[in-house]
Every structure is written in C-alpha cells, then in structure tokens.
C-alpha cells in the first residue's frame, strides 16, 4: 500500500489546475452563472488564520457550485492602498509601492498553496494605475451628476495618522486604526452624497433575505431614520451674521408632542449660531474648544458628563405667550443630526433631565401614565419615556402620544412655525484623506476657476514616485513639482488637490471591476449584467457598516451614471466567525507565541527552551499583540493544505468563532490519511472503473449503498445551507460505514452479491463528496481509482431516491427523560404502536416497574418518553 505524500500530490494538482485553466471564468449566456467572492485582503505581508478560514469557506462554495453545473466566477485581488504601507516606508526606508507589491507576491504564493479554485487571470491591486484610473473616471462622473462636492466642514482629525476620518471610522471617540483620541477641525473636504440615498438604502434592507439579520439591523440603526418635526423658535434678538436674517432658530425633534414641557434650547458646538456668539464671547469660545476635544461620536457624548454654556439669547415658545426659553450651547448636541439644535423636555428624556437638574431648569411632565391624574404625577431622578396621555399641554391634553404628534405638527404648519420632517442619522460620506498612498483626487484647484476636473484624456493622475517621508504630514503637500500644474480651464498656474481618496472607495466597486478587469471603461456593461450581483459574498461582520454600506451606495451611484443596471451588489452575505487560540505569558508577563511553549502531561505549559512555567491565559481572537497566532504556511508545510482546510471546516459552524488547537489539526491529519488508507486498501478487490452495476445486491451491499446515497443527500443539503461542519460529520459517517463494511482492510466478500461494486461506489462517493473540502486528496484518489478525467470537471453526484427510503427508523425511549433503550419501527408508525413497542423494551419495563405512567410524550419517528 502506498503512503499519501501530500507535498507531492498538492503541488502536482495545483500545477495541473493552473496549466489547464480549470478556474478561468468566461461569460456564457447559455449557462447559469454563480459569482462567489471573499472580501479581498490587504497585502500586509503574510496570510493569517482569518484568511485561511474565509478563503476556505469561499472555495468550498466555488467548487461545489462548479460541480452543480454553474458557470463560476471566483476572483482574487488586493486592497492595496492605505496607511500601513506609508508607515512601513517611514520605518523601513522603502517605497510604499515596493513594500506593497513584495507583500502581494508573498501572499499570492501562500494563497496558491491552499489550492484555491481562483481565477487568477482577473487579479489586480487597487494601487495599480490601471485600476484607479477608472476610479478617478467614476469620481468625475459622480461630480458631473452632483453626487460629489467639496466644502468646508468640521471633520474628525486623527493626530497620529494625521488624516481626516469619516464618522464611521471613529470608534469610541478614537481613530479606527491608530486608537488616538479624535480632534475636531474645520477643513475643505470632498464628500459623496450617500445621504441622498438614505431612504432607498434603508428600505432595500428588507429585500436582502440572504444577509444575516444582525448585519441588516446594524445598517438600519446606522442609517437611523427618525420621524418628527422641525420647529422654528423666534430669537430674542436678531443676529445679522447669521443667514436669513438670523431671527429664528430651527430645531428638529422626534417628540413634538412634548413641546409644552420644553424648558430650554441647546445648540451644538459647531452650530452657526454658536460660532456667531463665540466670536463675541471668549468664554463661550473656550467652552466650544472643550466640546471639540470631547469628540463627535455618540459613544463619547453618552459617557461624558452633560455640560452647557448659557448664552445671552432666549427663544419664544411657539404656543405659550410670554414664555422665553433659555438657549445653551451643550456638549451632548450633535451638529450632524437633525439641525444641530434641540429643545429640551427634561421630564421625558433622561439626557435633558440630567442637564436640567444640573442647571436648575424647570421639569414639567406633559405625558402621564394611563389612569394617573396629572396633579399626582411627578418626575424625580428618572425621566418618564413610557406610553401615556398628554397633560399640561392645552389643546393636546388627553391625546395619546402618536395622536398628539400629528396634532401639534398640524398646528405648527398652520402657524408657519414648523413642519413634519423625516431625518436620517446617516451623513454624507467624507472621502478626503491627507496621505500619499491612496488614489489621487482628479481635480485641479485654480484661484480664478475654482475646482476644475482633470480632463479625462489625462487620466490617470498617478502618484509621484520621488517622495520624502522624513517629515510628518502628507508628502504630496511638500512635493516640489507634482502639485504644481496649469489650470485645464484657463491655463494659469494652479495646484492639484493633494488629498487622496479614502481607501473604502477602492473596495466599494472592486467586485464590479472583476467582471471585466481589462476593460478600457470602469466596467463593460454586458459583463457586469451577466455576472452581477455577487451571488455569495463572504467576510467579517466588522465590515457591516463601512464597506458593505459604502458598496451599496457606490453601486447605486454607478447605476445613476449608466455604468450598472442594478441597485444591490451582494445577493447573499455570509459573515464567518473569528479564529481563536490560547494565550501564553511567561513569569515576567511577556506574551509568548504558541511555538515558544510546550504542553505538559498534566495540562500545564512550560517554555520550550528554558522549561520555565508558562501561564495559560484565555482563549482569544488571534492577534499579533498577544502573540497567540499560528502561521497558516507552517501548518500547510507540516500537514498539508487539505488538513488545514478540513480542520477549518470541521471545528464549528462557520458563522461562529472557532478555536485553533494542535490536537484538532492532528485529528484532521489523521482523517486525511485514513481516507487515503480506506481507498488504498479497498483497491485490490474493486472492479474496474466504470463497471456496470450488477442486477442484484446482497443485504450488506445494499446497506452500504444506502449509506453512500444517504451521504449524498445529507452533504448536499449541508453545503447548500452553509453547514460545512455538518457536511464534515456526514463524511465521517460515510468513512466509518466503509471501514465497517470492508473490515478496515479485509475484502468485502462473504458471498454478498454486489459487495465489491458497492464498495467501489462508496469509495468513489467518499472521494467525490470530499472534493470541495479536500480537493488535492480527492483528485489523487480519483486517479488511483482508475479515472483519467479530472474530478474537478465532474458533476456533483445525484442520490438514487429508492436508496433514500428508510425501512425503519430508530426511536429513542426514555423514562423520566433518561435514555433507557431504542426500538426500530417503520417510519410514520402510529402513536399506540410506538408506545407498545417502547414498553416492551426490557430496560424500559424494569425502569417503570409497578409505578403508573402519568403520560407518554411521543415525538413521531424520534422519541417516546414515559413520565412516571
């Protein structure tokens, strides 16, 4: 018996697939397409276990769908722009392009060692000028369509990365990459009008039935639709520095019904009225600066102590004559939500209540619980936010909340003091970044002509290669020649915009470029119409808001400009879990890599070199900072790609986190070799390949055929539903059935008709059904079984319905919930027959004894439980 040499086999089959262009995709209108895509990687230097899991999952889908007859597109590229390359340039004195492309070369070879069924002919990196030239063209299209604009605005400034961040990139008040506390600055920036698509993006979530509910809910909350009203409050004095005469302050509220409980108005620190007042009040100007240091995220505001600054202004209540409401600037009001101004009703909003108690403002309940008299109800330390009826509110008294909202909006509109309004939390996408390694923004800034698009014939605007990273900030600002150009419109001296695009733009349309990566236009419409949408997209849930929401907007913008004909880019979305590992520390508290420790017999750990005790910590997501990482390349080198793939698929449901263990990898390695051994040991007694089936089969052979075809049915269902761990379990069952039938090496003789043919069929089914998971092993065994055609070109097996019918089912029998035996009965047996057969089991009868059976719980075809 030969020994399975995974190193030789995996290299050979990867070369064969590559030589024969097995996975090169071509449009074929006569065939149904299937586009499977994993979120493409950033070329950081080496693949990690997250890559291994994500791309294994996608590869199983691609290989399975190919076997089901689909025309499969499964491409790979590189999300290659971004700050890590600039950081490497500064630290290692290497150009970002050289660092990036060297990493791509390394990671490409690592990914190829996994045996992925990828169409490498479509490969590109987003830092290729051939890619970002089309990105620049799309931006100019958006600019012409009014979807892009440049204006001064308050932005989130990361003082470490020295760049602007979008709101979505600020996490808990800190930069999503650097972790630095974000500052607020006012700068000219480029924006994309994603806000114009808020309602469409929100409503279309209901059509994404193959997306995880959690992701759809996260996007729903981020878009944040709010129904309410705008109310115009008359100011106590007119400010000529404000637009429209400056005599009114417009607020937005979701609770217009509580207007009679208003006790103050509050402005955001960035509100135009605040700026006008701060220009004359140094103390207010200092308060505004403190607010900006606080940050602009909801998380930062919610956790901060509520503070305000009383301005000299008041505002007239719209319905109460003679009532003037004080106006504050408050650190909990966001300029990015509503109008940047609110009215505070302390009795029915906890934030307003905390503020009112701090500054001694009135607290008047205007909504009271059902059945409670208004004069008996008061609010103390906790705002009342429940259902009830209006009180202390003149024409609203006695109304329920929703009716009161409609009534007060009607009164506001009649008086010209407000209107019903729908607002969204989603703000326009800020896409300018002050860094070198990104796609240049294709505009010229002219003192006379303003913003002038670069002529399309001059695209791409490429990055200069002679860059100096010795000083902080954007090196494009300091370049002696690149930024200086003539205005394309008037011919006078002008400058390029030295900002580059947010890298999330690069990933917002790459899936569309894969449809026609060599096209002279961003996408060839015919190719895009054939391949899009992506049928199955796979990646981490951490991209639920940023990448996935931006991509949905970008596709709509491309459709508006005539490049695409669809709204949603991803028909199906799957978010895989994290890969976890134990953590280790030495006596000094230093984190240790797994290869630096060795496990002892008692379960403890010691340092591999010194033997010193090692503390075994929590099982956590693999991270370089805690050194609990395992290099996939080392695993592949030592055990083979199929072993790594098998363990990835078998450990747990793919949407859950999994723990990487040496024992698990070794178990997967044993399985790979066991499958090899099962087939090899059976080979001498098997009939030749393609031998016709005999006319009859003995009982043992028939049982094995049922196991084979039952495996087809169950594994197909598991793969269709993304339950890859169940598919693995069913393959274990089939291999056990083969081992039992063949006696782990003995020929299946004993005079059973058709035994050898049934064993060949079962062996072939085991190989064919394993192919999406362990493709190298499957190809090698398929050849050993005497076949000349490639397994990768073979259709998925179909189960024979007659072999799926069960003669009997196994019924578990319990007494008071404890298993006492089983019975075999025909499927669909009546309840009385189930009870009678169960009572006849000796162990069941003795467990019941003389005690009366109070009731029998019967689950048809599964369970009988006697409660005594």
XYZ file of C-alpha atoms in Angstrom, residues 302-766:
465
model
C -23.245 59.443 26.019
C -20.469 58.687 28.516
C -19.397 62.301 29.117
C -20.861 64.466 31.850
C -23.550 66.722 30.362
C -22.346 70.315 30.300
C -23.709 73.537 28.865
C -22.970 77.207 28.462
C -25.784 79.713 28.889
C -25.849 82.235 26.064
C -27.411 85.667 26.307
C -30.184 84.607 23.945
C -33.643 83.282 24.654
C -36.354 81.995 22.318
C -40.123 82.435 22.388
C -42.234 79.334 22.961
C -44.353 78.778 19.798
C -47.599 78.206 21.756
C -47.152 79.855 25.150
C -47.342 83.638 25.051
C -44.749 85.348 27.174
C -42.662 82.207 27.774
C -38.983 82.652 26.910
C -36.729 79.589 26.819
C -33.022 79.971 27.626
C -30.572 78.912 24.896
C -27.484 76.910 25.838
C -24.568 75.502 23.928
C -24.374 71.882 25.095
C -21.753 69.183 24.713
C -24.335 66.475 24.022
C -25.877 68.003 20.877
C -24.513 66.770 17.545
C -24.336 69.086 14.534
C -24.516 66.014 12.319
C -28.008 65.067 13.499
C -31.162 66.993 12.629
C -30.393 70.707 12.576
C -27.733 70.744 15.292
C -30.227 72.288 17.723
C -32.820 70.780 20.067
C -35.432 71.774 22.575
C -35.095 70.051 25.919
C -38.084 68.425 27.614
C -36.494 67.125 30.839
C -39.483 65.146 32.102
C -39.352 62.763 29.126
C -35.681 62.490 28.109
C -33.023 61.317 30.561
C -30.259 63.359 28.978
C -32.395 66.509 29.138
C -33.366 65.686 32.710
C -29.744 65.356 33.848
C -28.977 68.662 32.180
C -31.995 70.409 33.712
C -31.193 69.207 37.233
C -27.611 70.420 36.867
C -28.630 73.911 35.754
C -31.814 74.322 37.812
C -34.278 74.287 34.920
C -37.991 73.529 35.119
C -39.205 69.902 34.838
C -42.852 69.671 33.800
C -44.415 66.279 32.954
C -46.582 66.511 29.840
C -47.152 62.772 29.311
C -48.621 60.799 32.210
C -49.294 57.056 32.523
C -52.795 55.766 31.839
C -55.065 56.093 34.844
C -52.872 58.590 36.679
C -54.084 62.126 37.336
C -51.696 64.834 36.095
C -51.526 66.519 39.508
C -50.496 63.188 41.096
C -47.614 62.546 38.690
C -44.088 63.926 39.044
C -40.653 63.138 37.612
C -37.761 62.922 40.030
C -34.466 61.244 39.053
C -35.692 59.194 36.106
C -37.390 60.552 33.004
C -40.726 59.008 32.025
C -40.437 57.609 28.491
C -43.352 55.179 28.521
C -46.775 55.294 26.917
C -49.447 57.576 28.264
C -51.645 60.575 27.552
C -50.814 64.234 27.192
C -51.314 66.611 30.106
C -50.407 70.216 30.924
C -50.432 70.774 27.170
C -53.517 72.872 26.317
C -55.030 71.580 23.052
C -53.125 68.287 23.348
C -54.484 67.260 26.754
C -55.917 63.747 26.829
C -54.452 62.645 23.500
C -52.266 59.583 23.126
C -48.671 60.269 22.085
C -48.979 59.484 18.363
C -52.187 61.469 18.013
C -50.574 64.366 19.872
C -47.611 64.341 17.477
C -49.903 64.653 14.455
C -51.967 67.382 16.124
C -49.038 69.572 17.128
C -47.449 69.229 13.675
C -50.735 70.414 12.110
C -50.757 73.451 14.427
C -47.105 74.242 13.631
C -47.727 74.060 9.887
C -50.856 76.197 10.153
C -48.917 78.845 12.091
C -45.909 78.700 9.746
C -43.740 77.743 12.709
C -42.698 74.240 11.696
C -43.474 71.126 9.699
C -43.388 67.351 9.821
C -39.960 66.051 8.934
C -38.068 62.781 8.412
C -34.342 62.847 9.131
C -31.571 60.295 8.976
C -28.573 59.645 11.134
C -26.503 58.824 8.047
C -24.304 61.747 6.991
C -22.670 62.321 3.622
C -19.504 60.268 3.160
C -16.333 62.278 3.734
C -13.785 60.803 1.311
C -10.707 63.077 1.529
C -7.604 61.736 3.240
C -4.371 63.623 3.875
C -1.916 60.927 2.870
C 0.236 59.808 -0.041
C -0.568 56.135 -0.582
C -4.060 56.461 -1.978
C -5.865 57.258 -5.209
C -5.229 60.917 -6.186
C -8.359 63.046 -6.414
C -8.530 64.082 -10.114
C -9.157 67.820 -9.731
C -7.115 70.996 -10.018
C -7.635 73.968 -7.705
C -7.457 77.296 -9.519
C -7.675 80.717 -7.837
C -9.880 82.001 -10.665
C -11.764 78.935 -11.869
C -12.179 77.132 -8.551
C -12.395 73.338 -8.696
C -11.587 72.101 -12.206
C -11.818 68.391 -13.146
C -8.752 66.860 -14.743
C -9.542 66.163 -18.427
C -10.452 62.504 -18.874
C -7.782 62.157 -21.561
C -5.191 62.945 -18.866
C -6.280 60.147 -16.538
C -4.906 58.527 -14.552
C -3.434 61.157 -12.301
C -0.643 58.989 -10.943
C 1.282 59.353 -7.730
C 4.842 60.708 -7.920
C 7.478 58.139 -7.034
C 10.094 60.518 -5.547
C 8.503 61.014 -2.154
C 10.006 62.178 1.130
C 8.554 60.593 4.281
C 11.045 62.168 6.702
C 8.627 64.888 7.821
C 5.147 64.312 9.274
C 2.028 65.020 7.288
C 1.081 64.480 3.665
C 4.220 64.329 1.484
C 2.203 65.382 -1.567
C 1.888 68.838 0.011
C 5.671 69.148 0.014
C 6.420 67.719 -3.431
C 8.334 70.340 -5.447
C 6.719 69.672 -8.833
C 3.807 67.221 -8.756
C 1.278 69.521 -7.151
C 2.023 72.458 -9.474
C 0.103 72.341 -12.772
C -1.621 74.642 -15.206
C -5.361 75.052 -14.871
C -7.059 72.896 -17.551
C -9.671 75.630 -17.973
C -7.819 78.964 -18.073
C -4.206 77.884 -18.414
C -2.945 79.868 -15.421
C -0.805 78.383 -12.667
C -2.800 76.150 -10.331
C -2.327 73.250 -7.933
C -3.551 69.704 -7.705
C -5.707 68.642 -4.794
C -3.135 66.855 -2.644
C -5.699 64.797 -0.727
C -6.246 61.199 -1.777
C -9.371 59.072 -1.558
C -10.497 57.108 1.454
C -9.453 53.527 0.718
C -13.030 52.398 1.278
C -13.708 53.855 -2.157
C -11.264 51.319 -3.614
C -13.221 48.437 -2.098
C -16.645 49.862 -2.919
C -16.597 48.723 -6.530
C -13.779 46.180 -6.979
C -16.317 43.354 -7.312
C -17.709 45.109 -10.396
C -14.241 45.548 -11.927
C -13.646 41.806 -11.574
C -16.374 41.312 -14.187
C -14.147 42.888 -16.860
C -10.739 43.679 -15.352
C -9.045 44.509 -18.663
C -11.781 46.782 -19.987
C -11.000 50.307 -21.200
C -14.001 51.540 -19.202
C -14.691 51.001 -15.486
C -16.973 48.049 -16.299
C -18.185 46.510 -19.523
C -21.934 46.658 -19.172
C -22.571 43.277 -20.796
C -20.106 41.519 -18.496
C -21.497 43.278 -15.431
C -25.059 42.428 -16.427
C -24.064 38.762 -16.710
C -22.008 38.345 -13.515
C -23.572 40.780 -11.050
C -24.815 40.722 -8.386
C -22.322 38.700 -6.395
C -24.279 35.566 -5.508
C -22.312 34.785 -2.353
C -20.131 37.305 -0.550
C -18.075 36.175 2.439
C -16.225 38.211 5.034
C -16.098 39.544 8.567
C -19.014 41.203 10.323
C -16.690 44.066 11.257
C -17.394 45.421 7.755
C -21.164 45.581 8.306
C -21.286 49.392 8.327
C -18.257 50.701 6.477
C -17.532 48.550 3.447
C -20.943 46.972 2.948
C -22.920 50.201 3.260
C -20.495 52.167 1.088
C -20.606 49.453 -1.587
C -24.392 49.549 -1.659
C -24.260 53.321 -2.205
C -21.479 53.156 -4.812
C -23.407 50.665 -6.950
C -26.426 52.962 -6.905
C -24.213 55.878 -7.938
C -22.734 53.803 -10.789
C -26.251 52.936 -11.882
C -27.217 56.620 -11.904
C -24.228 57.321 -14.168
C -25.102 54.473 -16.536
C -22.357 52.002 -15.622
C -24.542 49.358 -13.966
C -28.128 48.230 -14.073
C -28.682 47.056 -10.503
C -29.026 48.524 -7.018
C -27.658 45.837 -4.706
C -24.155 44.412 -5.175
C -24.393 41.307 -2.963
C -27.335 38.945 -3.173
C -26.075 36.700 -0.389
C -23.784 37.585 2.504
C -22.096 35.247 4.954
C -20.058 36.506 7.900
C -17.628 33.968 9.302
C -16.536 33.801 12.935
C -13.108 34.606 14.310
C -10.243 32.143 14.768
C -9.211 31.935 18.428
C -6.262 30.454 20.286
C -4.998 30.146 23.843
C -2.779 32.940 25.122
C 0.505 32.381 26.995
C 2.630 34.520 29.315
C 5.952 33.941 30.977
C 6.717 34.853 34.599
C 7.587 38.423 33.581
C 4.183 38.884 31.937
C 5.538 38.762 28.380
C 3.258 37.293 25.741
C 4.610 34.136 24.082
C 3.979 32.605 20.662
C 2.461 29.087 20.649
C 5.683 27.694 19.172
C 7.585 29.041 22.190
C 5.779 26.755 24.658
C 5.234 23.045 25.112
C 2.273 21.403 26.791
C 2.925 19.060 29.728
C 1.083 15.846 30.570
C -0.902 17.486 33.363
C -2.265 20.146 31.005
C 0.077 22.900 32.144
C 2.673 24.565 29.908
C 6.369 25.321 30.018
C 8.747 27.396 27.943
C 10.054 25.240 25.091
C 13.693 26.302 25.630
C 14.063 27.149 29.316
C 11.421 24.841 30.797
C 10.180 27.714 32.952
C 6.469 27.631 33.878
C 4.140 29.408 31.479
C 0.751 30.870 32.373
C -2.041 29.657 30.081
C -4.452 32.547 29.576
C -7.850 32.959 27.994
C -8.784 31.728 24.560
C -8.976 34.902 22.464
C -9.089 36.015 18.873
C -5.696 35.616 17.258
C -3.748 38.876 17.363
C -0.129 39.886 16.883
C -0.237 41.957 20.067
C -0.917 38.891 22.230
C 1.171 36.590 20.035
C -1.482 33.856 20.041
C -1.118 33.481 16.283
C -0.364 30.433 14.184
C 1.158 30.880 10.723
C -1.022 29.032 8.178
C 2.018 28.437 5.997
C 3.691 26.431 8.755
C 0.566 24.292 9.125
C 0.348 23.720 5.375
C 4.047 22.857 5.178
C 3.803 20.359 8.036
C 0.386 18.788 7.467
C -0.789 19.873 4.026
C -3.427 22.289 2.760
C -6.205 19.699 2.894
C -5.562 19.067 6.585
C -5.793 22.783 7.327
C -8.941 23.094 5.226
C -10.561 20.054 6.853
C -9.950 21.356 10.369
C -11.238 24.818 9.444
C -14.464 23.251 8.189
C -14.962 20.634 10.880
C -14.399 22.585 14.085
C -17.684 24.509 14.420
C -20.459 26.156 12.399
C -18.698 28.667 10.135
C -20.559 31.692 11.491
C -19.234 31.015 14.999
C -15.798 31.611 16.429
C -13.514 28.583 16.315
C -10.567 27.563 18.457
C -7.366 26.552 16.692
C -5.697 23.664 18.514
C -2.784 21.385 17.730
C -4.928 18.396 18.691
C -7.584 19.446 16.186
C -5.066 19.790 13.383
C -3.551 16.414 14.169
C -7.026 14.866 14.187
C -7.705 16.349 10.751
C -4.379 14.973 9.530
C -5.334 11.506 10.763
C -8.632 11.719 8.902
C -6.940 12.684 5.627
C -4.627 9.701 5.922
C -7.436 7.394 6.976
C -9.427 8.250 3.857
C -6.345 7.537 1.784
C -5.868 4.225 3.558
C -9.521 3.177 3.192
C -9.420 3.633 -0.566
C -5.946 2.167 -0.994
C -6.796 -0.972 0.965
C -10.005 -1.470 -0.985
C -8.407 -1.036 -4.421
C -7.135 -4.604 -4.997
C -10.605 -6.126 -4.709
C -12.579 -3.490 -6.599
C -13.991 -3.984 -10.084
C -12.585 -1.751 -12.818
C -13.711 1.830 -13.062
C -16.960 2.394 -14.976
C -18.015 -1.265 -14.466
C -21.794 -1.576 -14.818
C -23.773 -2.260 -11.661
C -24.859 -5.841 -11.029
C -28.518 -6.723 -11.247
C -28.852 -7.552 -7.547
C -27.213 -6.691 -4.244
C -26.998 -8.621 -1.022
C -28.179 -7.093 2.257
C -24.731 -5.839 3.342
C -24.039 -4.309 -0.055
C -27.490 -2.722 -0.091
C -26.893 -1.203 3.342
C -23.603 0.282 2.127
C -25.314 1.721 -0.949
C -27.941 3.298 1.294
C -25.163 4.846 3.376
C -23.497 6.209 0.232
C -26.625 7.743 -1.254
C -27.823 8.990 2.113
C -24.475 10.777 2.401
C -25.048 12.436 -0.985
C -28.423 13.701 0.173
C -27.278 14.937 3.583
C -23.998 16.502 2.422
C -25.734 18.289 -0.433
C -28.231 19.770 1.997
C -25.438 20.780 4.389
C -23.431 22.537 1.675
C -26.483 24.350 0.349
C -27.214 25.712 3.832
C -23.597 26.649 4.676
C -23.434 23.965 7.376
C -19.981 22.806 6.407
C -19.307 21.216 9.787
C -22.359 19.005 9.234
C -21.044 18.013 5.813
C -17.792 17.023 7.508
C -19.710 14.973 10.091
C -21.589 13.123 7.356
C -18.313 12.365 5.586
C -17.023 10.874 8.836
C -20.157 8.707 8.920
C -19.598 7.502 5.375
C -15.949 6.682 6.011
C -16.984 4.744 9.127
C -19.553 2.814 7.094
C -16.905 1.924 4.511
C -14.452 0.868 7.233
C -17.064 -1.337 8.895
C -18.076 -2.888 5.575
C -14.520 -3.626 4.481
C -13.293 -4.577 7.927
C -10.645 -1.841 7.820
C -8.746 -3.628 5.046
C -10.364 -7.027 4.517
C -12.088 -7.613 1.197
C -15.847 -7.448 1.402
C -16.586 -10.963 0.251
C -18.592 -13.468 2.247
C -20.710 -14.202 -0.827
C -22.717 -10.973 -0.574
C -23.951 -10.139 -4.087
C -22.548 -6.898 -5.484
C -20.315 -6.306 -2.466
C -17.228 -5.284 -4.433
C -19.238 -2.970 -6.708
C -20.938 -1.362 -3.700
C -17.539 -0.808 -2.070
C -16.223 0.887 -5.209
C -19.327 3.066 -5.355
C -18.982 4.007 -1.699
C -15.259 4.744 -2.093
C -15.922 6.916 -5.119
C -18.728 8.731 -3.315
C -16.454 9.409 -0.360
